[in-house]
Amino acid sequence: MPTVGVKRDFLFKALGRTYTDEEFDELCFEFGLELDEITSEREIISKEQGDSKASEASDVILYKIDVPANRYDLLCLEGLVRGLQVFKNKLEAPRYRRLSPDSGESQRLIITKETAAVRPHAVAAVLRNITFTQERYDSFIELQEKLHQNICRKRSLVAIGTHDLDTISGPFTYTAKAPGDICFRPLNQTKEYTATQLMSLYKTDSHLRHYLPIIEDKPVYPVIYDSNGIVLSMPPIINGGDHSKISLKTKNVFIECTATDLTKAKIVLDMIVTMFSEYCAQPFTVEQAEVVYPDGKTCIYPELAYRKEKLSGEFINKKVGIRESTERIAQLLTRMCLLSQPTGVGDEIEVEPPTRPDVIHACDIMEDAAIAYGFNNITRTTPHTYTVANQFPLNKLTELLRQDLAAAGFTEALNFALCSQEDIADKLGKKISETRAIHISNPKTAEFQVARTTLLPGLLKTIAANRKMPLPLKLFEISDVVLKDESKDVGARNSRRFCAIYYNKTPGFEVIHGLLDRTMQLLEVKAARGEGYHIQAADADSTFFPGRCAEIFVRGTSVGRLGVLHPDVIGRFELTMPCSALEMDLEPFL
Amino acid sequence: MADTGVVETFLQRIEKVDGGADSQEVAASLGVDHQVIVGAVKSLQTLGDVISAELRSSKHWELTEEGTEIAEQGSHEARVFNSIPLEGLPQAELMKLSFGKIGFSKAMSNKWIRVDKSHDGGPRIFRTVESIHDQVREKLLLAKRGDAARLDEKEKNELKKRKLLAEVTVKSYWITKGNSFSTTVTKQETELTPEMIASGSWKEKKFKPYNFEAMGVAPDCGHLHPLMKVRTQFRQIFLEMGFSEMPTNNFIESSFWNFDSLFQPQQHPARDQHDTFFLSDPSLAHHFPMDYLERVKKVHSEGGYGSQGYKYDWKMEEAQKNILRTHTTAVSARMLYKLAQQEKFTPVKYFSIDRVFRNETLDATHLAEFHQIEGVVADYGLTLGDLMGVLHQFFTKLGITKLRFKPAYNPYTEPSMEVFSYHEGLKKWVEVGNSGVFRPEMLLPMGLPEDVSVIAWGLSLERPTMIKYGINNIRELVGHKVNLQMVYDSPICRLDS
């Protein structure tokens, strides 16, 4: 969930009133935001770098507000204020308009076919006669960063470049070139570099190095030139030199977004222009730009598509569980920046969701009606769904057996399903290749290399962590292990196991054997060869002490083993006492 | 048991006194050591209310052995004075006397005697005064008579310093007759025996009372794990509410069922290496219901069913990637798909409680795996109000009645609501779960009827358990670092009390 930091007093000024922290928290809750933290720059620096560094910092109060991940229109102060003001009926949602430039000549961005190999899409627009202040400028930069981190997926899907239009001259060319052939002076640098040099220069840049892998291994890098051959940007890494950098004096802004995902590029462009066109001489208007594709096709951006969605008042009433008139529902939706009005045909409502790319289905509109109505104003009802409950048979068996194993004097342990290869192989004296274990490709530590194929290591580790407890220790666990199984769609399956362990000064094989007998009694299996259960000496098993391992057969099929653990195994788990154990499958008893 | 003879003599003595007697005095009058009487008192106390004994203590001054000698024979200095005749005594002779050395220096400092060092035949001692007044002896005699109170503190301390007088604490019992006073005592039995039952002799015997203050012997037993005890209660709650249990015994899931079927786009951050465990072996899933998969692909990339879709290039390779499931909702998706394949839709209520896996940064409350509790209801015409109503019923069974709902975002539910409950201890609203109505883009490609709504909610099992059992570090609860003593000591689990 993205967090937006805004200066409290600035926010209140824009909202036209002040709130107590509690009141503002309530407003956020109702609207689906979360007032995550109340802090100041000084407090943040003091927390991160110590009090000494913080003394100079501002103590202006900041609100950190958590915004739902799909509400890109709330990622800056402008958007938050507009959303809340409309919600509180203090402002009418603006209607954004795309205009042709007075000159009649739109800015053009020409995409060449080379971009197809690396970053094929681009969109553009112009904000004309905008007035920046320090606050607005900061918010403009911050919004781009928020978009980059969220919908742009750290610039991999979309990268935004904004330029002072009066310092560059169109038409612009978006192309892709071999890194050695791109040479320019990038932002914040004093000399020219080739793209190859830049990539190694930024290897150590704490901010930019994260974006290098997006194009690093590509044969060509994307680059945008103006008509004089000056580099505007090398997306998604860096903009061209300081000459076209936006400043407080900038009046006209050229915005380009290059992308691997065109839909997201359009959304990002719409977000920037709808948020900041507020500060244009003609508020809420955006000057269009033309994008020319390699096939000659031309598109006009920003799209600002006022899609019309028609739905019935009854649909909303039925889905939410309320009974409101069509007019009232239209009012509710309008308060969510979804311009709505009854069409007069039955209970039909026409809805136009412009700055709300999250609205892709009627159910999204229904949700907004519910939010505007107030979730907590909706009457809580009981559905009449009549059903008879069933337990999952394997879980039912597990639940019943656990109770009786505890009654037999064993204590339940609960261990992780993930562990290291060593736990299930080396430490038990086995090879990992014998285990049928599934392997995790991206474990952060060795603890998450595989899913366990046996419950035994977990119980041994539990004992090792509880060596101070009085002896004997008698533990059990009933859980799933995971085994590779090609007959399954995913190539693996769970297997429900029962494992028990006895740890004392003597091996206590008879105790574990007695527990097996008791378990079989509980499962209604008689002690008998053939139709019942029996144990017999097992083939050499490196987990167990030679000659002290038996295989458990139920109705002629092997279901597990029991025995005295091998001293090497005991040692590898950092234990010192003899130990006997039992592990068997439970699924044959269903 | 103290000597029966003493006990009985003691009881006879107590019988005669009115109001009670002091054990010290009784000992003195019977001519036995006080400890003997104390022993008798203690053994009588175990017999019930024969006597009542109140412990008292008093302080008094007592002469030491040396002090007693002085009280009888005079102080050392006085004895020195008295042993010197008028013609004097050679110092060497005086020093031979037992009291000579100490008495000499004290008598010198009292200026009662003098030494003539130049006398013929060695130093000789003479009286310097005609008579003396032996104050030390007089004071000790006072103390001996029990009149130490007449001495002032300075005097007492002076004598104490000279180890002639000592302050002693005397403990004694003030003994009175008890309700069942008797001058005879019978031996008490400790336990009822089979022989007593057989012979009926228990009727005549007296039994030693039990000490009910002591702890009993801990039973030899096994214990269930607290997290599993809480799981049992949640299962019970769902079963009471008519929810059937889903088969969640498949930790390995394909990205298709875990994400794509839930209309979670392929670029979604949750599908990142940073958040999800991917498998290297077996890395891909191979079998899918292909017509359904095509519908899922279409709704993601082009939309449909009234949706704009996400409009991106949906990739089969991405859907095939095997992962450790990140939520049990993957199983709900499989169950709802299965439900949609029925000839005729029937309403269902499903639940599950099982492990899910996240490749997250670990801390005191987050592990790479945890148990997710999930409830799902599918029926015609379910409303958001119905979801809130079901949640209200569910949480009431957990003892949580004050609920409120916050709009939230989740890729596969719309509306989505975070569930908050008012925490009386923290005096604030805390998040207790997530909920929502499954999106049509998820349900319709499965083939469920258009007017069927599916409401669902989820929460973790660990968090309510940690709150219930007051555990701050999740590692003490789950995994091998569990504190077994905590497991042994944990009470039964009633979530609503």
Tab-separated table of C-alpha atoms in Angstrom, chain A residues 29-371:
chain	number	residue	atom	x	y	z
A	29	PHE	CA	-11.390	5.543	7.602
A	30	GLU	CA	-14.711	6.388	5.994
A	31	PHE	CA	-13.070	7.122	2.645
A	32	GLY	CA	-10.860	4.025	2.681
A	33	LEU	CA	-7.579	5.724	3.573
A	34	GLU	CA	-5.480	5.248	6.640
A	35	LEU	CA	-3.766	7.968	8.626
A	36	ASP	CA	-0.696	5.834	9.179
A	37	GLU	CA	1.585	8.220	11.046
A	38	ILE	CA	1.737	11.788	12.326
A	39	THR	CA	5.336	12.965	12.197
A	40	SER	CA	7.674	15.741	11.029
A	41	GLU	CA	10.826	15.932	8.951
A	42	ARG	CA	12.772	16.461	12.133
A	43	GLU	CA	11.262	13.367	13.736
A	44	ILE	CA	11.979	11.252	10.652
A	45	ILE	CA	15.626	12.362	10.446
A	46	SER	CA	16.049	11.993	14.186
A	47	LYS	CA	14.732	8.427	14.008
A	48	GLU	CA	16.922	7.478	11.062
A	49	GLN	CA	20.143	9.393	11.739
A	50	GLY	CA	19.999	10.559	15.360
A	51	ASP	CA	19.011	13.789	17.089
A	52	SER	CA	22.156	15.727	16.165
A	53	LYS	CA	21.403	15.589	12.448
A	54	ALA	CA	17.766	16.498	13.031
A	55	SER	CA	18.250	19.817	14.773
A	56	GLU	CA	18.218	21.807	11.525
A	57	ALA	CA	15.241	19.968	10.015
A	58	SER	CA	11.741	21.343	9.806
A	59	ASP	CA	9.249	20.478	12.511
A	60	VAL	CA	6.247	21.141	10.286
A	61	ILE	CA	3.754	18.348	10.985
A	62	LEU	CA	3.463	15.702	8.283
A	63	TYR	CA	0.600	13.272	7.783
A	64	LYS	CA	1.592	9.927	6.303
A	65	ILE	CA	-1.503	8.593	4.604
A	66	ASP	CA	-1.846	5.043	3.284
A	67	VAL	CA	-3.619	4.979	-0.062
A	68	PRO	CA	-5.166	1.819	-1.596
A	69	ALA	CA	-2.832	0.347	-4.213
A	70	ASN	CA	-5.248	0.961	-7.103
A	71	ARG	CA	-6.040	4.619	-6.299
A	72	TYR	CA	-3.338	6.322	-8.369
A	73	ASP	CA	-5.524	9.422	-8.338
A	74	LEU	CA	-4.833	9.888	-4.606
A	75	LEU	CA	-1.044	9.713	-4.733
A	76	CYS	CA	-0.438	13.447	-4.259
A	77	LEU	CA	-1.816	16.304	-2.200
A	78	GLU	CA	-3.799	17.641	-5.191
A	79	GLY	CA	-5.527	14.302	-5.724
A	80	LEU	CA	-6.196	13.684	-2.044
A	81	VAL	CA	-7.713	17.120	-1.567
A	82	ARG	CA	-9.822	16.851	-4.706
A	83	GLY	CA	-11.054	13.386	-3.730
A	84	LEU	CA	-11.927	14.401	-0.164
A	85	GLN	CA	-13.522	17.732	-1.143
A	86	VAL	CA	-15.750	16.052	-3.697
A	87	PHE	CA	-16.546	13.310	-1.151
A	88	LYS	CA	-17.560	15.947	1.393
A	89	ASN	CA	-19.720	17.721	-1.231
A	90	LYS	CA	-17.537	20.840	-1.027
A	91	LEU	CA	-16.367	20.688	-4.608
A	92	GLU	CA	-17.746	19.448	-7.855
A	93	ALA	CA	-15.548	16.918	-9.581
A	94	PRO	CA	-13.789	18.836	-12.374
A	95	ARG	CA	-14.293	17.881	-15.998
A	96	TYR	CA	-10.887	17.495	-17.632
A	97	ARG	CA	-10.591	18.666	-21.221
A	98	ARG	CA	-8.049	17.949	-23.901
A	99	LEU	CA	-7.376	20.956	-26.126
A	100	SER	CA	-5.602	21.514	-29.415
A	101	PRO	CA	-2.854	24.099	-29.110
A	102	ASP	CA	-3.730	27.653	-30.158
A	103	SER	CA	-1.165	27.398	-32.927
A	104	GLY	CA	-2.936	24.357	-34.283
A	105	GLU	CA	0.385	22.510	-34.345
A	106	SER	CA	0.433	19.772	-31.722
A	107	GLN	CA	3.712	18.578	-30.282
A	108	ARG	CA	4.691	15.323	-31.962
A	109	LEU	CA	6.551	12.311	-30.689
A	110	ILE	CA	7.692	9.986	-33.445
A	111	ILE	CA	8.351	6.365	-32.455
A	112	THR	CA	10.854	4.476	-34.602
A	113	LYS	CA	10.703	0.738	-35.153
A	114	GLU	CA	13.952	0.091	-33.209
A	115	THR	CA	12.096	0.640	-29.924
A	116	ALA	CA	10.206	-2.614	-30.482
A	117	ALA	CA	13.254	-4.514	-29.224
A	118	VAL	CA	13.316	-2.817	-25.860
A	119	ARG	CA	10.414	-0.524	-24.915
A	120	PRO	CA	7.885	-0.194	-27.686
A	121	HIS	CA	5.308	2.273	-26.328
A	122	ALA	CA	5.257	5.998	-25.708
A	123	VAL	CA	2.613	8.602	-24.929
A	124	ALA	CA	2.940	12.370	-24.435
A	125	ALA	CA	1.068	15.545	-23.469
A	126	VAL	CA	1.685	19.216	-22.661
A	127	LEU	CA	0.662	21.267	-19.634
A	128	ARG	CA	0.398	24.830	-20.932
A	129	ASN	CA	0.835	28.032	-18.857
A	130	ILE	CA	1.280	26.265	-15.594
A	131	THR	CA	2.290	28.152	-12.446
A	132	PHE	CA	4.613	26.312	-10.068
A	133	THR	CA	5.274	27.247	-6.470
A	134	GLN	CA	7.776	25.406	-4.333
A	135	GLU	CA	4.974	23.287	-2.829
A	136	ARG	CA	3.439	22.462	-6.195
A	137	TYR	CA	6.820	21.684	-7.688
A	138	ASP	CA	7.706	19.322	-4.826
A	139	SER	CA	4.360	17.588	-5.168
A	140	PHE	CA	4.852	17.270	-8.963
A	141	ILE	CA	8.213	15.529	-8.473
A	142	GLU	CA	6.849	13.395	-5.630
A	143	LEU	CA	3.870	12.209	-7.693
A	144	GLN	CA	6.189	11.016	-10.469
A	145	GLU	CA	8.201	9.093	-7.904
A	146	LYS	CA	5.078	7.526	-6.389
A	147	LEU	CA	3.814	6.511	-9.828
A	148	HIS	CA	7.236	5.092	-10.687
A	149	GLN	CA	7.271	2.990	-7.529
A	150	ASN	CA	3.715	1.708	-7.835
A	151	ILE	CA	1.813	1.397	-11.115
A	152	CYS	CA	5.073	1.727	-13.129
A	153	ARG	CA	6.521	-1.223	-11.188
A	154	LYS	CA	9.804	0.554	-10.431
A	155	ARG	CA	9.930	2.039	-13.944
A	156	SER	CA	9.920	-1.394	-15.596
A	157	LEU	CA	6.425	-0.975	-17.070
A	158	VAL	CA	6.390	2.803	-17.507
A	159	ALA	CA	9.002	5.563	-17.124
A	160	ILE	CA	8.019	9.215	-16.911
A	161	GLY	CA	10.049	12.130	-18.294
A	162	THR	CA	8.988	15.761	-17.761
A	163	HIS	CA	10.721	18.649	-19.537
A	164	ASP	CA	10.573	22.430	-19.800
A	165	LEU	CA	9.019	22.675	-23.253
A	166	ASP	CA	10.482	26.142	-23.871
A	167	THR	CA	14.026	24.759	-23.761
A	168	ILE	CA	13.509	22.003	-26.306
A	169	SER	CA	11.999	21.873	-29.735
A	170	GLY	CA	9.772	19.287	-31.331
A	171	PRO	CA	9.071	17.138	-33.101
A	172	PHE	CA	10.642	14.583	-30.829
A	173	THR	CA	11.952	11.202	-31.846
A	174	TYR	CA	11.682	8.141	-29.655
A	175	THR	CA	14.163	5.587	-30.917
A	176	ALA	CA	16.530	2.902	-29.650
A	177	LYS	CA	20.270	2.719	-30.300
A	178	ALA	CA	23.242	0.638	-29.357
A	179	PRO	CA	24.517	1.922	-25.996
A	180	GLY	CA	27.834	2.978	-27.510
A	181	ASP	CA	26.010	5.209	-29.988
A	182	ILE	CA	24.102	7.184	-27.380
A	183	CYS	CA	26.105	10.090	-26.016
A	184	PHE	CA	24.809	13.007	-23.933
A	185	ARG	CA	25.217	15.027	-20.783
A	186	PRO	CA	22.716	13.593	-18.295
A	187	LEU	CA	20.925	15.369	-15.507
A	188	ASN	CA	23.165	16.472	-12.620
A	189	GLN	CA	26.398	15.719	-14.529
A	190	THR	CA	28.922	18.147	-15.996
A	191	LYS	CA	30.185	16.196	-18.987
A	192	GLU	CA	29.001	13.883	-21.716
A	193	TYR	CA	28.901	10.116	-21.352
A	194	THR	CA	28.000	7.289	-23.675
A	195	ALA	CA	25.126	5.081	-22.475
A	196	THR	CA	27.648	2.321	-21.816
A	197	GLN	CA	29.638	4.640	-19.551
A	198	LEU	CA	26.496	5.834	-17.828
A	199	MET	CA	25.472	2.321	-16.976
A	200	SER	CA	28.735	1.736	-15.147
A	201	LEU	CA	28.647	5.243	-13.608
A	202	TYR	CA	25.207	4.562	-12.102
A	203	LYS	CA	26.184	1.116	-10.774
A	204	THR	CA	27.065	2.844	-7.523
A	205	ASP	CA	24.184	5.345	-7.515
A	206	SER	CA	21.942	4.343	-4.617
A	207	HIS	CA	18.820	5.534	-6.425
A	208	LEU	CA	19.428	4.816	-10.121
A	209	ARG	CA	21.197	1.462	-9.864
A	210	HIS	CA	17.865	-0.286	-9.232
A	211	TYR	CA	16.645	0.646	-12.707
A	212	LEU	CA	19.705	-0.485	-14.680
A	213	PRO	CA	18.643	-4.161	-14.974
A	214	ILE	CA	15.524	-3.114	-16.930
A	215	ILE	CA	17.601	-2.405	-20.080
A	216	GLU	CA	21.104	-3.556	-19.164
A	217	ASP	CA	21.106	-6.745	-21.206
A	218	LYS	CA	19.242	-5.289	-24.194
A	219	PRO	CA	21.075	-4.798	-27.522
A	220	VAL	CA	19.663	-1.291	-27.886
A	221	TYR	CA	18.705	1.337	-25.300
A	222	PRO	CA	15.677	3.626	-25.625
A	223	VAL	CA	16.385	7.334	-26.160
A	224	ILE	CA	14.337	10.448	-26.972
A	225	TYR	CA	15.809	13.296	-29.052
A	226	ASP	CA	14.417	16.696	-29.878
A	227	SER	CA	14.549	18.131	-33.378
A	228	ASN	CA	18.047	19.495	-32.713
A	229	GLY	CA	19.356	16.076	-31.743
A	230	ILE	CA	19.486	16.944	-28.072
A	231	VAL	CA	18.718	14.030	-25.745
A	232	LEU	CA	15.557	14.524	-23.672
A	233	SER	CA	15.868	11.261	-21.817
A	234	MET	CA	17.215	7.776	-21.846
A	235	PRO	CA	14.262	5.945	-20.325
A	236	PRO	CA	13.857	4.366	-17.878
A	237	ILE	CA	17.176	5.569	-16.421
A	238	ILE	CA	17.784	9.311	-16.673
A	239	ASN	CA	16.746	12.560	-18.293
A	240	GLY	CA	19.008	14.684	-20.488
A	241	GLY	CA	20.987	17.646	-19.190
A	242	ASP	CA	19.888	20.360	-16.805
A	243	HIS	CA	18.788	22.689	-19.606
A	244	SER	CA	15.344	21.116	-19.912
A	245	LYS	CA	14.877	20.422	-16.210
A	246	ILE	CA	11.608	21.666	-14.748
A	247	SER	CA	12.068	24.662	-12.456
A	248	LEU	CA	9.768	26.999	-10.555
A	249	LYS	CA	9.951	29.291	-13.593
A	250	THR	CA	8.815	26.643	-16.046
A	251	LYS	CA	5.584	27.659	-17.771
A	252	ASN	CA	5.081	24.837	-20.248
A	253	VAL	CA	5.707	21.185	-19.459
A	254	PHE	CA	6.243	18.410	-21.978
A	255	ILE	CA	5.454	15.016	-20.509
A	256	GLU	CA	6.485	11.757	-22.131
A	257	CYS	CA	5.942	8.255	-20.821
A	258	THR	CA	7.704	5.304	-22.406
A	259	ALA	CA	6.481	1.849	-21.609
A	260	THR	CA	6.352	-1.863	-22.092
A	261	ASP	CA	2.653	-1.743	-21.136
A	262	LEU	CA	0.648	0.779	-23.138
A	263	THR	CA	-2.439	0.634	-20.907
A	264	LYS	CA	-0.422	1.606	-17.861
A	265	ALA	CA	1.409	4.363	-19.805
A	266	LYS	CA	-1.940	5.929	-20.695
A	267	ILE	CA	-3.082	5.742	-17.075
A	268	VAL	CA	0.142	7.322	-15.814
A	269	LEU	CA	-0.101	10.181	-18.319
A	270	ASP	CA	-3.766	10.750	-17.435
A	271	MET	CA	-2.854	10.837	-13.746
A	272	ILE	CA	-0.125	13.451	-14.115
A	273	VAL	CA	-2.128	15.782	-16.321
A	274	THR	CA	-5.365	15.526	-14.366
A	275	MET	CA	-3.574	16.185	-11.097
A	276	PHE	CA	-1.532	19.180	-12.254
A	277	SER	CA	-3.717	20.809	-14.931
A	278	GLU	CA	-5.336	22.454	-11.899
A	279	TYR	CA	-2.428	24.925	-11.945
A	280	CYS	CA	-2.721	25.785	-15.670
A	281	ALA	CA	-3.968	29.187	-16.808
A	282	GLN	CA	-7.076	27.362	-17.991
A	283	PRO	CA	-7.542	24.935	-15.106
A	284	PHE	CA	-8.197	21.290	-15.882
A	285	THR	CA	-7.248	21.580	-19.534
A	286	VAL	CA	-4.448	19.649	-21.179
A	287	GLU	CA	-2.795	20.316	-24.511
A	288	GLN	CA	-2.793	17.252	-26.695
A	289	ALA	CA	0.275	15.711	-28.287
A	290	GLU	CA	0.498	13.410	-31.302
A	291	VAL	CA	2.322	10.132	-31.171
A	292	VAL	CA	3.298	8.692	-34.534
A	293	TYR	CA	3.865	4.957	-34.654
A	294	PRO	CA	6.402	3.209	-36.897
A	295	ASP	CA	3.534	2.032	-39.102
A	296	GLY	CA	2.511	5.632	-39.666
A	297	LYS	CA	-0.535	5.488	-37.426
A	298	THR	CA	-1.053	8.591	-35.272
A	299	CYS	CA	-2.627	8.661	-31.825
A	300	ILE	CA	-3.661	11.682	-29.814
A	301	TYR	CA	-2.824	11.780	-26.099
A	302	PRO	CA	-3.716	12.109	-23.310
A	303	GLU	CA	-6.713	9.871	-23.797
A	304	LEU	CA	-8.785	11.278	-20.897
A	305	ALA	CA	-11.384	8.820	-22.059
A	306	TYR	CA	-14.757	9.664	-20.679
A	307	ARG	CA	-16.032	6.132	-20.999
A	308	LYS	CA	-19.725	5.912	-20.316
A	309	GLU	CA	-20.962	3.068	-18.200
A	310	LYS	CA	-24.682	2.510	-17.819
A	311	LEU	CA	-26.066	0.597	-14.910
A	312	SER	CA	-29.283	0.362	-12.979
A	313	GLY	CA	-30.002	1.733	-9.549
A	314	GLU	CA	-31.484	-1.656	-8.715
A	315	PHE	CA	-28.137	-3.335	-9.478
A	316	ILE	CA	-26.445	-1.198	-6.836
A	317	ASN	CA	-29.254	-1.578	-4.312
A	318	LYS	CA	-29.206	-5.356	-4.718
A	319	LYS	CA	-25.460	-5.791	-4.529
A	320	VAL	CA	-24.949	-3.487	-1.571
A	321	GLY	CA	-28.105	-4.355	0.305
A	322	ILE	CA	-29.627	-0.862	0.437
A	323	ARG	CA	-32.813	0.743	-0.941
A	324	GLU	CA	-31.954	4.134	-2.393
A	325	SER	CA	-33.555	6.107	-5.199
A	326	THR	CA	-31.848	6.359	-8.562
A	327	GLU	CA	-31.224	10.080	-7.991
A	328	ARG	CA	-29.657	9.479	-4.602
A	329	ILE	CA	-27.384	6.756	-6.006
A	330	ALA	CA	-26.248	9.123	-8.758
A	331	GLN	CA	-25.438	11.681	-6.057
A	332	LEU	CA	-23.488	9.083	-4.065
A	333	LEU	CA	-21.416	8.182	-7.119
A	334	THR	CA	-20.764	11.800	-8.001
A	335	ARG	CA	-19.279	12.229	-4.531
A	336	MET	CA	-16.700	9.591	-5.521
A	337	CYS	CA	-15.613	11.661	-8.576
A	338	LEU	CA	-17.754	9.424	-10.779
A	339	LEU	CA	-19.905	11.979	-12.611
A	340	SER	CA	-23.301	10.294	-12.681
A	341	GLN	CA	-26.849	11.127	-13.602
A	342	PRO	CA	-30.081	9.254	-14.072
A	343	THR	CA	-30.826	8.942	-17.787
A	344	GLY	CA	-34.541	9.029	-17.157
A	345	VAL	CA	-34.937	5.588	-18.668
A	346	GLY	CA	-36.213	3.457	-15.790
A	347	ASP	CA	-33.618	3.425	-13.048
A	348	GLU	CA	-30.698	3.730	-15.460
A	349	ILE	CA	-27.686	5.756	-14.375
A	350	GLU	CA	-24.936	6.941	-16.680
A	351	VAL	CA	-21.517	7.056	-15.066
A	352	GLU	CA	-18.329	8.630	-16.420
A	353	PRO	CA	-15.184	7.580	-14.601
A	354	PRO	CA	-12.277	9.716	-15.872
A	355	THR	CA	-9.469	9.881	-13.310
A	356	ARG	CA	-10.441	6.496	-11.980
A	357	PRO	CA	-8.549	3.844	-13.967
A	358	ASP	CA	-9.379	1.432	-11.149
A	359	VAL	CA	-12.992	1.489	-12.310
A	360	ILE	CA	-13.079	-1.311	-14.875
A	361	HIS	CA	-16.381	-2.967	-14.079
A	362	ALA	CA	-19.822	-2.055	-12.779
A	363	CYS	CA	-18.848	-3.726	-9.502
A	364	ASP	CA	-16.224	-0.997	-8.986
A	365	ILE	CA	-18.938	1.610	-9.338
A	366	MET	CA	-21.115	-0.376	-6.944
A	367	GLU	CA	-18.311	-0.312	-4.376
A	368	ASP	CA	-17.995	3.456	-4.655
A	369	ALA	CA	-21.731	3.841	-4.083
A	370	ALA	CA	-21.318	1.709	-0.941
A	371	ILE	CA	-18.360	3.812	0.270
